[in-house]
Amino acid sequence: TVATNALLEGKGADVALVTTAGFRDLLELGRQNRPNLYQLQPRKRPSLVPNNKVIEVKERCLPDGQVECPLTEEELKRVVEDVLDTGCSAVAICLLHAYANPNHEAALAAALSSAGVNVSASHRVLNEFREFERASTTVINAKVSPVMDGYLKRLAIGLSGRPLRIMQSNGGAISPSVAGQEAVRTILSGPAGGLVGAFGAAQRAGLTKVITFDMGGTSTDVALCDGGLTRTTETEIAGWPLKIPMLDIHTVGAGGGSIARIDAAGALRVGPESAGAEPGPVCYGRGGHAVTVTDANLYLGRLLPGRFLGGRMALNLNASHQAIEALAEQARLDPFRLAEGVLEVAEETMAGALRVVSVQRGHDPREYTLLPFGGAGGLHACALAEKLGIGRILLPAHPGLLSAVGMVLADVIRDYAHSVLWPGDTKRKMIDKAYQPMESNAVQDMAAEGVKLNTVRLERSIDLRYQGQSFEVTVPYTMDFADRFHERHEVLFGYQDLKRPLEIVTLRLRAVAPGPSDDVAMHVEMQPKDEQVMTQPVVFAGEKVECPVYERMHIPLGEYLVGPAVIIEDTATHLIKPGWRLRVDSEHNLALEAMSGTEAGASTREPKPFD
């Protein structure tokens, strides 16, 4: 979170931007897209670089790489002096069509580095076309890299030379030196670690089609995995485009700390505002006064005040009750109905996110297993599965630590790209030749990462579009890449046009070296006792039901339980709703399955076949 927080909190480096003459206002103009189409008084996003810190340079390259206006020595010296005059400690260089010819950028980068300025050049950060996105990504890298570099150097000193890897947003790890220079690649890497860990847990359980659901204190991250991790190259942070390879994760502002309130029309709202960790929910007893999702779970009996975080943190039940009852009085609702309403609103927001990554992208969620993790994921898993018609849930071991497990298991990954803008019928020999410099760089970089080169995989992919389109689709670079593009285009957009000519936009390469063995994955330390800890009244649809409470570590392998039940462990609490049954599998996961009406009435101890 170092790079992300530095950008969001405005604590990044002071940056100057060097760009081709005539493109001073590149960042200010951006695109014609309006994020809020019907907003009558749109808010202007804060400037990444003030106009007085943008330096124009007399040079010009054409889209094919030909030099139209050379960069002279006199101009080079003048630009260095102008950058130093701004007093900025970092500079972003983004020249027109530098993806086709990076020589001018390289010359400027060398001169500015010699002058003692921290340099981010677009041909190194993002060697792709589209000037606005390239400039935005390069400036963000220039802002956060000095902060990240300083943090990593202090961390390395504290680790006294122990091996260190840094997680990227693409789901792979890199060395601290690369992360310090290209810190933009670490933004949003926390959720990526969780997804890597979750998919690893799914694979060990024999599953390849899962929808992951990571519920934390402020937000919920969801992703769909259909045989592998899905990646994208487009996102936004603080309203600015960020065009780097990253895992395709959708985030909504709903978490355990999401604040509930009554709006001016009398409707109940939950989130996206969050109480955070400080002061946190009312029940934390740290000065929080706003009702949160966590307070509602506690009020309804789904959290145990004396067993939170394995008993290491006591929850203030009385304070939470007072806050909920006060909000219920304002809403003119029964307190239990209000608490259930808070959960229903939050769960609908999270269900909407699950639909975005499944239904809206042509996937039937009923064909997938829901894999919740994070401290609060297991409390809402059954409700969300029911909303989407999902019949299977897998609660992995140590769900609150899965992001850390994913980072330990992560492969070493380096991504490369080169925009070419060629006709779709370009000969393969020419395409293969264009891949060769990227592959040479990849081998050198992976050697510098310290991995065994005989373990490195080089994976080619290609961005294609129909001529005249303004967006691309990425497919693997294979003999039939054109056919795969047509098929993928139909899945995404509902049609394909076999008669329309194609355009090759960007060549992509991913270098992958396998991470540690799955043996490092943590399992639950089993102490089978086959007994419940206690019973706890839990509210379902306004009715209190006495639910057995079990410690996860005490449930034997192969044991069956039928809901309702509450499962507690050090990093999370899980709610098994009525109508669901649970079995502990050989990997220590809690495997849940929706039951038919007949099965739902069976004893909580009666074994049932679990297919």
Coordinates of C-alpha atoms in Angstrom, one line a residue:
T1 CA 0.0 0.0 0.0
V2 CA 3.0 2.3 0.1
A3 CA 2.7 3.5 -3.5
T4 CA -1.1 3.7 -3.4
N5 CA -1.2 5.7 -0.2
A6 CA 1.5 8.1 -1.4
L7 CA -0.6 8.9 -4.4
L8 CA -4.0 9.1 -2.7
E9 CA -2.7 11.2 0.2
G10 CA -0.7 13.6 -2.0
K11 CA 2.6 12.6 -0.3
G12 CA 4.4 11.6 -3.5
A13 CA 7.4 13.3 -5.0
D14 CA 7.0 16.8 -6.6
V15 CA 7.1 15.9 -10.4
A16 CA 8.0 17.9 -13.5
L17 CA 6.7 16.6 -16.9
V18 CA 8.8 16.8 -20.1
T19 CA 6.8 16.4 -23.3
T20 CA 6.9 17.2 -27.0
A21 CA 6.4 20.9 -27.9
G22 CA 2.7 21.6 -28.4
F23 CA 1.5 18.9 -25.9
R24 CA 1.8 21.0 -22.7
D25 CA -1.9 20.5 -21.9
L26 CA -1.9 16.7 -22.5
L27 CA -2.8 15.8 -19.0
E28 CA -5.3 18.6 -18.6
L29 CA -7.2 17.7 -21.8
G30 CA -7.3 14.0 -21.3
R31 CA -10.1 12.2 -23.1
Q32 CA -13.6 13.4 -24.1
N33 CA -15.1 10.8 -21.7
R34 CA -17.1 12.2 -18.9
P35 CA -17.2 9.9 -15.8
N36 CA -20.5 11.3 -14.7
L37 CA -22.5 11.9 -17.8
Y38 CA -25.4 13.8 -16.3
Q39 CA -23.6 15.7 -13.6
L40 CA -24.4 19.4 -14.2
Q41 CA -21.4 20.7 -12.2
P42 CA -18.7 18.1 -12.7
R43 CA -15.7 18.3 -10.4
K44 CA -12.3 18.7 -12.1
R45 CA -9.9 16.1 -11.0
P46 CA -6.8 17.4 -9.2
S47 CA -3.9 18.0 -11.5
L48 CA -1.1 15.5 -11.5
V49 CA 1.4 18.1 -12.7
P50 CA 0.8 21.9 -12.5
N51 CA 1.1 23.6 -15.8
N52 CA 4.1 25.7 -14.7
K53 CA 6.1 22.4 -14.2
V54 CA 5.5 21.1 -17.7
I55 CA 8.5 21.6 -20.0
E56 CA 8.1 21.3 -23.7
V57 CA 11.0 20.1 -25.8
K58 CA 11.5 20.8 -29.5
E59 CA 11.6 17.3 -31.1
R60 CA 9.1 15.1 -33.0
C61 CA 8.9 11.5 -34.0
L62 CA 6.2 10.0 -36.3
P63 CA 4.1 7.0 -35.6
D64 CA 6.4 4.7 -37.6
G65 CA 9.5 5.9 -35.6
Q66 CA 10.9 8.3 -38.2
V67 CA 12.4 11.5 -36.8
E68 CA 10.7 14.6 -38.1
C69 CA 12.4 17.1 -35.8
P70 CA 15.7 16.0 -34.2
L71 CA 16.6 16.6 -30.6
T72 CA 19.7 19.0 -30.6
E73 CA 22.4 19.2 -27.9
E74 CA 21.4 22.8 -27.2
E75 CA 17.8 21.8 -26.7
L76 CA 18.8 18.9 -24.4
K77 CA 20.8 21.2 -22.2
R78 CA 18.0 23.8 -22.1
V79 CA 15.5 21.2 -20.9
V80 CA 17.8 20.0 -18.2
E81 CA 18.2 23.5 -16.9
D82 CA 14.4 24.2 -17.0
V83 CA 13.7 21.0 -15.1
L84 CA 16.3 21.9 -12.4
D85 CA 14.7 25.4 -12.2
T86 CA 11.4 23.8 -11.2
G87 CA 12.9 22.4 -8.0
C88 CA 11.3 19.1 -8.6
S89 CA 13.1 16.0 -7.3
A90 CA 11.5 13.7 -10.0
V91 CA 10.7 14.1 -13.7
A92 CA 8.4 12.1 -16.0
I93 CA 9.4 12.1 -19.7
C94 CA 6.6 11.3 -22.2
L95 CA 7.4 12.3 -25.8
L96 CA 5.1 11.8 -28.8
H97 CA 5.4 8.3 -30.3
A98 CA 8.3 7.3 -28.0
Y99 CA 6.9 3.7 -28.2
A100 CA 8.0 3.7 -31.9
N101 CA 11.4 5.4 -31.3
P102 CA 12.6 5.8 -27.8
N103 CA 16.0 7.5 -28.6
H104 CA 15.0 11.0 -27.7
E105 CA 13.5 9.9 -24.4
A106 CA 16.6 7.9 -23.7
A107 CA 18.9 10.9 -24.3
L108 CA 16.8 13.1 -22.0
A109 CA 16.7 10.4 -19.3
A110 CA 20.5 10.0 -19.3
A111 CA 21.1 13.8 -19.1
L112 CA 18.5 14.3 -16.3
S113 CA 19.8 11.3 -14.3
S114 CA 23.3 12.7 -14.6
A115 CA 21.9 16.0 -13.1
G116 CA 20.7 14.1 -10.1
V117 CA 17.0 13.9 -10.9
N118 CA 14.9 10.8 -10.4
V119 CA 13.7 9.9 -13.9
S120 CA 10.7 7.9 -15.2
A121 CA 10.7 7.6 -19.0
S122 CA 7.5 6.4 -20.7
H123 CA 9.3 3.9 -23.0
R124 CA 10.4 2.1 -19.9
V125 CA 7.3 2.4 -17.9
L126 CA 4.7 1.9 -20.6
N127 CA 6.0 1.2 -24.1
E128 CA 2.5 1.6 -25.7
F129 CA 0.5 4.1 -27.8
R130 CA -2.1 6.5 -26.5
E131 CA -0.3 9.5 -25.2
F132 CA -2.7 10.5 -22.4
E133 CA -2.7 7.1 -20.7
R134 CA 1.1 6.7 -21.2
A135 CA 1.7 10.2 -19.7
S136 CA -0.6 9.6 -16.8
T137 CA 1.0 6.2 -15.9
T138 CA 4.5 7.6 -16.3
V139 CA 3.8 10.6 -14.0
I140 CA 2.2 8.4 -11.4
N141 CA 5.3 6.2 -11.5
A142 CA 7.5 9.3 -11.1
K143 CA 5.4 10.5 -8.1
V144 CA 5.5 7.2 -6.1
S145 CA 8.8 5.6 -7.0
P146 CA 11.0 7.8 -4.8
V147 CA 8.7 7.1 -1.8
M148 CA 8.7 3.4 -2.5
D149 CA 12.5 3.3 -3.2
G150 CA 13.2 4.9 0.2
Y151 CA 10.8 2.6 2.0
L152 CA 12.4 -0.5 0.4
K153 CA 15.9 0.6 1.3
R154 CA 14.9 1.0 4.9
L155 CA 13.2 -2.4 4.8
A156 CA 16.2 -4.1 3.3
I157 CA 18.4 -2.6 6.1
G158 CA 15.9 -3.9 8.7
L159 CA 16.0 -7.4 7.1
S160 CA 19.8 -7.5 7.3
G161 CA 20.2 -9.0 3.9
R162 CA 17.5 -11.6 4.0
P163 CA 15.9 -12.4 0.6
L164 CA 13.1 -10.0 -0.3
R165 CA 10.5 -9.9 -3.1
I166 CA 7.8 -7.3 -3.8
M167 CA 4.3 -8.1 -5.0
Q168 CA 3.0 -6.5 -8.2
S169 CA -0.5 -5.8 -9.3
N170 CA -0.1 -8.5 -12.1
G171 CA 0.1 -11.3 -9.5
G172 CA 3.8 -11.8 -9.7
A173 CA 6.8 -10.7 -7.6
I174 CA 9.8 -8.6 -8.5
S175 CA 13.1 -7.6 -6.9
P176 CA 13.2 -4.5 -4.6
S177 CA 15.4 -2.6 -7.0
V178 CA 12.9 -3.0 -9.8
A179 CA 10.0 -2.1 -7.5
G180 CA 11.8 1.0 -6.4
Q181 CA 12.2 2.2 -10.0
E182 CA 8.8 1.1 -11.3
A183 CA 6.6 1.5 -8.2
V184 CA 3.5 2.0 -10.3
R185 CA 3.5 -1.8 -10.8
T186 CA 2.8 -2.3 -7.1
I187 CA -0.3 -0.1 -6.9
L188 CA -3.3 -2.4 -6.0
S189 CA -0.9 -5.3 -5.4
G190 CA -2.5 -6.2 -2.0
P191 CA -5.7 -7.5 -3.6
A192 CA -3.6 -9.3 -6.2
G193 CA -1.9 -11.3 -3.4
G194 CA -5.3 -12.3 -2.1
L195 CA -6.4 -13.5 -5.5
V196 CA -3.2 -15.5 -6.1
G197 CA -3.6 -17.2 -2.7
A198 CA -7.3 -17.9 -3.2
F199 CA -6.8 -19.5 -6.6
G200 CA -4.0 -21.5 -5.2
A201 CA -6.3 -22.8 -2.5
A202 CA -8.9 -23.6 -5.2
Q203 CA -6.5 -25.6 -7.3
R204 CA -5.3 -27.6 -4.3
A205 CA -9.0 -28.5 -3.7
G206 CA -9.4 -29.6 -7.3
L207 CA -11.3 -26.5 -8.4
T208 CA -10.5 -24.3 -11.5
K209 CA -13.8 -22.3 -11.8
V210 CA -14.2 -20.1 -8.8
I211 CA -15.5 -16.6 -8.0
T212 CA -13.4 -15.1 -5.2
F213 CA -14.8 -12.7 -2.7
D214 CA -12.3 -10.8 -0.4
M215 CA -14.2 -8.8 2.2
G216 CA -12.1 -6.5 4.4
G217 CA -12.8 -3.5 6.6
T218 CA -13.4 -0.8 3.9
S219 CA -13.9 -2.6 0.6
T220 CA -14.7 -5.9 -1.1
D221 CA -12.7 -7.3 -4.0
V222 CA -14.1 -9.9 -6.3
A223 CA -12.7 -11.7 -9.3
L224 CA -13.7 -14.6 -11.6
C225 CA -11.2 -17.4 -12.4
D226 CA -12.1 -19.7 -15.2
G227 CA -9.1 -22.1 -15.4
G228 CA -6.6 -19.4 -14.5
L229 CA -6.1 -15.8 -13.3
T230 CA -7.6 -13.1 -15.6
R231 CA -5.6 -10.0 -16.2
T232 CA -6.3 -6.6 -17.6
T233 CA -4.2 -3.5 -18.6
E234 CA -6.7 -0.7 -17.8
T235 CA -7.8 0.8 -14.5
E236 CA -8.1 4.1 -12.7
I237 CA -6.8 5.4 -9.4
A238 CA -7.9 8.8 -8.0
G239 CA -9.6 9.4 -11.4
W240 CA -6.4 9.0 -13.4
P241 CA -5.9 6.1 -15.9
L242 CA -3.3 3.5 -15.0
K243 CA -2.4 1.3 -17.9
I244 CA -0.3 -1.5 -16.5
P245 CA -0.8 -5.3 -16.4
M246 CA -2.8 -6.3 -13.4
L247 CA -5.1 -9.0 -12.2
D248 CA -8.7 -8.3 -13.2
I249 CA -10.3 -7.4 -9.8
H250 CA -13.5 -5.5 -9.2
T251 CA -13.8 -3.4 -6.0
V252 CA -16.8 -1.9 -4.3
G253 CA -17.0 0.2 -1.2
A254 CA -18.6 -2.3 1.1
G255 CA -16.8 -3.9 4.1
G256 CA -17.0 -4.6 7.7
G257 CA -16.4 -1.0 8.5
S258 CA -18.9 0.4 6.1
I259 CA -21.1 3.0 7.8
A260 CA -24.9 2.8 7.8
R261 CA -27.0 6.0 7.8
I262 CA -30.5 7.2 7.0
D263 CA -30.5 9.6 4.0
A264 CA -32.7 12.7 3.5
A265 CA -35.4 10.6 1.9
G266 CA -35.5 8.2 4.8
A267 CA -33.8 5.3 3.0
L268 CA -31.1 3.2 4.6
R269 CA -27.7 3.6 3.1
V270 CA -24.5 1.5 3.8
G271 CA -21.1 2.7 2.6
P272 CA -19.0 3.6 0.7
E273 CA -17.9 5.7 3.7
S274 CA -16.0 3.5 6.2
A275 CA -15.0 3.8 9.9
G276 CA -11.7 2.3 8.9
A277 CA -9.5 0.7 11.6
E278 CA -9.3 4.0 13.6
P279 CA -11.7 4.7 15.2
G280 CA -13.4 1.7 13.6
P281 CA -16.8 0.2 14.3
V282 CA -18.6 1.3 17.6
C283 CA -18.0 -2.2 19.1
Y284 CA -14.2 -1.7 18.8
G285 CA -14.4 0.8 21.7
R286 CA -12.0 3.2 20.1
G287 CA -14.3 6.2 19.8
G288 CA -16.3 5.2 16.8
H289 CA -20.0 6.3 16.9
A290 CA -21.4 5.3 13.5
V291 CA -23.1 2.0 13.0
T292 CA -21.2 -0.3 10.7
V293 CA -21.7 -3.7 9.1
T294 CA -19.6 -5.3 11.9
D295 CA -21.9 -3.7 14.6
A296 CA -24.9 -5.2 12.8
N297 CA -23.3 -8.7 12.7
L298 CA -22.5 -8.4 16.4
Y299 CA -26.1 -7.2 17.2
L300 CA -27.6 -10.2 15.3
G301 CA -25.4 -12.7 17.2
R302 CA -23.2 -13.6 14.2
L303 CA -20.0 -12.4 16.0
L304 CA -19.1 -13.5 19.5
P305 CA -17.9 -10.5 21.6
G306 CA -15.5 -12.6 23.7
R307 CA -14.1 -14.7 20.8
F308 CA -13.2 -12.0 18.2
L309 CA -9.7 -12.5 16.7
G310 CA -9.4 -15.7 18.7
G311 CA -10.3 -14.0 21.9
R312 CA -7.4 -11.4 21.6
M313 CA -9.9 -8.5 21.2
A314 CA -13.1 -8.1 23.1
L315 CA -16.0 -6.3 21.4
N316 CA -18.1 -3.8 23.3
L317 CA -21.6 -5.2 22.9
N318 CA -23.4 -2.5 24.9
A319 CA -21.9 0.3 22.9
S320 CA -22.9 -1.4 19.7
H321 CA -26.5 -2.0 20.9
Q322 CA -26.9 1.6 21.9
A323 CA -25.8 2.9 18.5
I324 CA -28.0 0.5 16.6
E325 CA -31.0 1.2 18.7
A326 CA -30.5 5.0 18.2
L327 CA -30.3 4.5 14.4
A328 CA -33.4 2.3 14.5
E329 CA -35.3 4.9 16.4
Q330 CA -34.3 7.5 13.7
A331 CA -35.5 5.0 11.0
R332 CA -38.6 4.0 12.9
L333 CA -37.7 0.4 12.6
D334 CA -37.3 -2.5 15.0
P335 CA -33.6 -2.7 16.0
F336 CA -33.2 -6.3 14.7
R337 CA -34.9 -5.3 11.5
L338 CA -32.5 -2.4 11.1
A339 CA -29.5 -4.6 11.7
E340 CA -30.7 -7.1 9.2
G341 CA -31.4 -4.3 6.8
V342 CA -27.8 -3.0 7.1
L343 CA -26.5 -6.5 6.1
E344 CA -29.0 -6.8 3.3
V345 CA -28.0 -3.4 1.8
A346 CA -24.3 -4.3 2.1
E347 CA -24.8 -7.7 0.7
E348 CA -26.7 -6.4 -2.3
T349 CA -23.8 -4.1 -3.1
M350 CA -21.4 -7.0 -2.9
A351 CA -23.7 -9.2 -5.0
G352 CA -23.7 -6.5 -7.6
A353 CA -19.9 -6.7 -7.8
L354 CA -20.2 -10.5 -8.2
R355 CA -22.6 -10.0 -11.1
V356 CA -20.2 -7.6 -12.8
V357 CA -17.4 -10.2 -13.0
S358 CA -19.8 -13.0 -13.9
V359 CA -23.2 -12.3 -15.5
Q360 CA -22.2 -9.1 -17.2
R361 CA -19.3 -10.8 -18.8
G362 CA -21.2 -13.8 -20.1
H363 CA -20.5 -16.3 -17.3
D364 CA -23.2 -18.2 -15.4
P365 CA -22.3 -18.0 -11.7
R366 CA -24.1 -21.2 -11.0
E367 CA -21.3 -23.0 -12.7
Y368 CA -18.7 -21.7 -10.2
T369 CA -17.8 -22.2 -6.6
L370 CA -17.8 -19.1 -4.4
L371 CA -14.5 -18.7 -2.5
P372 CA -14.8 -16.1 0.2
F373 CA -11.8 -14.9 2.3
G374 CA -10.7 -12.0 4.4
G375 CA -11.9 -11.5 8.0
A376 CA -15.5 -11.0 7.2
G377 CA -16.0 -13.0 4.0
G378 CA -17.4 -16.1 5.7
L379 CA -20.1 -14.2 7.5
H380 CA -21.8 -13.2 4.2
A381 CA -20.9 -16.1 1.9
C382 CA -24.1 -18.1 2.2
A383 CA -26.3 -15.0 1.6
L384 CA -24.3 -14.0 -1.5
A385 CA -24.3 -17.5 -2.9
E386 CA -28.1 -17.6 -2.6
K387 CA -28.5 -14.3 -4.4
L388 CA -26.5 -15.6 -7.4
G389 CA -27.8 -19.1 -7.4
I390 CA -24.4 -20.6 -6.5
G391 CA -24.6 -24.0 -4.8
R392 CA -21.1 -24.5 -3.6
I393 CA -18.8 -22.5 -1.3
L394 CA -15.2 -23.2 -0.3
L395 CA -13.9 -21.5 2.9
P396 CA -10.1 -21.9 2.7
A397 CA -7.7 -22.4 5.6
H398 CA -6.7 -19.1 7.4
P399 CA -8.9 -16.9 5.2
G400 CA -7.7 -13.7 7.0
L401 CA -4.1 -14.5 6.0
L402 CA -4.7 -15.6 2.4
S403 CA -3.2 -12.4 0.9
A404 CA 0.0 -13.1 2.7
V405 CA 0.0 -16.7 1.5
G406 CA -0.6 -15.6 -2.1
M407 CA 2.4 -13.3 -1.9
V408 CA 4.6 -16.1 -0.6
L409 CA 3.5 -18.4 -3.4
A410 CA 3.7 -15.8 -6.2
D411 CA 5.7 -16.5 -9.3
V412 CA 8.4 -14.0 -10.4
I413 CA 6.8 -12.2 -13.4
R414 CA 8.0 -9.4 -15.7
D415 CA 5.7 -7.9 -18.4
Y416 CA 6.7 -6.3 -21.7
A417 CA 4.8 -4.6 -24.4
H418 CA 5.4 -2.9 -27.8
S419 CA 2.8 -1.1 -29.8
V420 CA 3.1 -1.7 -33.6
L421 CA -0.2 -0.7 -35.2
W422 CA 0.2 -3.2 -38.1
P423 CA -2.4 -4.7 -40.5
G424 CA -3.9 -8.0 -39.3
D425 CA -2.4 -9.8 -42.3
T426 CA 1.2 -8.9 -41.4
K427 CA 3.4 -11.9 -42.0
R428 CA 4.3 -14.0 -39.0
K429 CA 8.0 -13.7 -39.7
M430 CA 7.8 -10.0 -39.1
I431 CA 5.8 -10.4 -35.9
D432 CA 8.2 -13.0 -34.6
K433 CA 11.1 -10.7 -35.4
A434 CA 9.5 -7.9 -33.3
Y435 CA 9.2 -10.3 -30.3
Q436 CA 13.0 -11.0 -30.3
P437 CA 14.2 -7.8 -28.6
M438 CA 11.5 -8.2 -25.9
E439 CA 12.5 -11.8 -25.3
S440 CA 16.2 -10.8 -25.1
N441 CA 15.3 -8.1 -22.5
A442 CA 13.2 -10.6 -20.6
V443 CA 16.0 -13.2 -20.3
Q444 CA 18.4 -10.5 -19.1
D445 CA 15.9 -9.2 -16.6
M446 CA 15.0 -12.6 -15.2
A447 CA 18.7 -13.4 -14.8
A448 CA 19.0 -10.2 -12.8
E449 CA 16.1 -11.4 -10.7
G450 CA 18.2 -14.4 -9.7
V451 CA 15.9 -17.1 -11.0
K452 CA 17.0 -20.2 -12.8
L453 CA 16.7 -19.4 -16.6
N454 CA 15.8 -23.0 -17.4
T455 CA 12.6 -22.6 -15.4
V456 CA 11.5 -19.4 -17.2
R457 CA 8.4 -19.4 -19.5
L458 CA 8.0 -16.8 -22.1
E459 CA 4.3 -16.3 -22.9
R460 CA 3.3 -14.3 -26.0
S461 CA 0.0 -12.5 -26.4
I462 CA -1.3 -9.9 -28.9
D463 CA -3.8 -7.1 -28.8
L464 CA -6.1 -7.1 -31.8
R465 CA -9.1 -5.0 -33.0
Y466 CA -11.3 -4.6 -36.0
Q467 CA -10.1 -1.7 -38.1
G468 CA -11.8 1.5 -37.0
Q469 CA -12.3 0.3 -33.4
S470 CA -10.9 2.3 -30.5
F471 CA -10.4 -0.7 -28.1
E472 CA -8.5 -3.9 -28.3
V473 CA -8.9 -7.5 -27.2
T474 CA -5.9 -9.5 -25.9
V475 CA -5.6 -13.2 -27.0
P476 CA -2.6 -15.6 -26.9
Y477 CA -0.3 -15.4 -29.8
T478 CA -0.8 -18.7 -31.5
M479 CA -1.1 -19.9 -35.1
D480 CA -4.9 -19.3 -35.0
F481 CA -4.7 -16.0 -33.1
A482 CA -7.2 -14.3 -35.5
D483 CA -9.8 -17.0 -35.0
R484 CA -9.4 -16.7 -31.2
F485 CA -9.9 -13.0 -31.5
H486 CA -13.2 -13.4 -33.3
E487 CA -14.4 -15.9 -30.8
R488 CA -13.4 -13.8 -27.8
H489 CA -14.9 -10.7 -29.4
E490 CA -18.2 -12.5 -29.7
V491 CA -18.1 -13.6 -26.0
L492 CA -17.4 -10.0 -24.9
F493 CA -19.6 -8.0 -27.2
G494 CA -22.1 -10.5 -28.7
Y495 CA -20.9 -10.5 -32.3
Q496 CA -18.0 -11.2 -34.7
D497 CA -17.3 -9.9 -38.2
L498 CA -15.2 -12.3 -40.2
K499 CA -15.2 -10.0 -43.3
R500 CA -13.8 -7.0 -41.4
P501 CA -10.1 -6.5 -41.6
L502 CA -8.1 -6.8 -38.3
E503 CA -5.4 -4.5 -36.9
I504 CA -2.5 -5.7 -34.7
V505 CA -2.1 -3.0 -32.0
T506 CA 0.3 -4.2 -29.3
L507 CA 2.6 -7.2 -28.9
R508 CA 2.9 -8.5 -25.3
L509 CA 5.3 -10.8 -23.6
R510 CA 5.2 -12.2 -20.1
A511 CA 8.2 -13.9 -18.5
V512 CA 7.3 -16.2 -15.6
A513 CA 9.6 -18.1 -13.2
P514 CA 7.7 -20.5 -10.8
G515 CA 7.4 -19.4 -7.2
P516 CA 7.9 -21.6 -4.1
S517 CA 6.2 -25.0 -3.9
D518 CA 2.6 -25.2 -2.6
D519 CA 4.1 -27.0 0.4
V520 CA 4.6 -23.6 2.0
A521 CA 0.8 -23.1 2.1
M522 CA -0.5 -23.0 5.7
H523 CA -2.9 -25.6 7.0
V524 CA -5.2 -25.5 10.0
E525 CA -3.6 -27.0 13.1
M526 CA -6.1 -29.7 13.9
Q527 CA -7.0 -30.6 17.4
P528 CA -10.1 -32.7 16.8
K529 CA -12.6 -32.8 19.7
D530 CA -15.9 -33.1 17.8
E531 CA -17.7 -30.9 20.3
Q532 CA -19.3 -27.5 20.1
V533 CA -17.9 -24.6 22.2
M534 CA -21.3 -23.1 23.1
T535 CA -24.6 -22.1 21.7
Q536 CA -25.3 -18.6 20.5
P537 CA -28.7 -17.0 19.7
V538 CA -28.5 -15.7 16.1
V539 CA -31.2 -13.8 14.3
F540 CA -32.5 -15.0 10.9
A541 CA -35.4 -13.1 9.3
G542 CA -36.4 -11.6 12.7
E543 CA -36.4 -14.9 14.6
K544 CA -33.8 -15.9 17.2
V545 CA -32.3 -19.3 16.6
E546 CA -30.0 -21.1 19.0
C547 CA -26.9 -22.0 16.9
P548 CA -24.1 -24.3 17.9
V549 CA -20.6 -22.6 17.8
Y550 CA -17.6 -24.6 16.8
E551 CA -13.9 -23.9 16.7
R552 CA -12.6 -24.7 13.3
M553 CA -9.5 -26.5 14.6
H554 CA -11.7 -28.9 16.6
I555 CA -13.8 -30.1 13.6
P556 CA -12.4 -33.4 12.4
L557 CA -11.5 -34.1 8.8
G558 CA -14.5 -35.5 6.9
E559 CA -16.9 -34.3 9.5
Y560 CA -20.4 -33.1 8.4
L561 CA -22.4 -30.3 9.9
V562 CA -25.7 -28.9 8.9
G563 CA -26.6 -25.2 9.4
P564 CA -27.3 -23.1 11.2
A565 CA -24.0 -22.9 12.9
V566 CA -21.2 -20.4 13.7
I567 CA -17.5 -21.4 13.0
I568 CA -14.8 -19.4 14.8
E569 CA -11.1 -19.2 14.2
D570 CA -8.2 -16.8 14.9
T571 CA -8.5 -14.7 11.6
A572 CA -12.2 -15.0 10.8
T573 CA -15.8 -16.0 11.7
H574 CA -18.1 -18.0 9.4
L575 CA -21.9 -18.2 9.4
I576 CA -23.5 -21.4 8.1
K577 CA -27.0 -20.4 7.3
P578 CA -30.0 -22.8 7.5
G579 CA -30.2 -24.8 4.3
W580 CA -26.4 -25.3 4.0
R581 CA -24.2 -28.3 5.0
L582 CA -20.5 -28.3 5.7
R583 CA -17.7 -30.9 5.3
V584 CA -14.0 -30.5 6.2
D585 CA -12.0 -31.7 3.2
S586 CA -8.5 -33.2 3.1
E587 CA -7.0 -29.7 2.5
H588 CA -8.6 -28.5 5.7
N589 CA -11.1 -26.3 3.7
L590 CA -14.7 -26.0 4.8
A591 CA -16.7 -27.1 1.8
L592 CA -20.3 -25.9 1.9
E593 CA -23.2 -27.1 -0.3
A594 CA -26.7 -25.9 -0.5
M595 CA -29.2 -28.6 0.5
S596 CA -32.6 -29.5 -0.8
G597 CA -35.6 -28.9 1.4
T598 CA -35.7 -32.5 2.6
E599 CA -32.0 -32.4 3.5
A600 CA -32.3 -29.1 5.3
G601 CA -34.5 -30.7 7.9
A602 CA -32.0 -33.4 8.7
S603 CA -30.0 -33.6 11.9
T604 CA -26.9 -31.5 12.2
R605 CA -24.8 -34.7 12.7
E606 CA -26.3 -36.9 10.0
P607 CA -23.7 -37.6 7.3
K608 CA -24.8 -37.0 3.8
P609 CA -23.0 -37.7 0.5
F610 CA -21.0 -34.7 -0.6
D611 CA -20.4 -34.7 -4.3

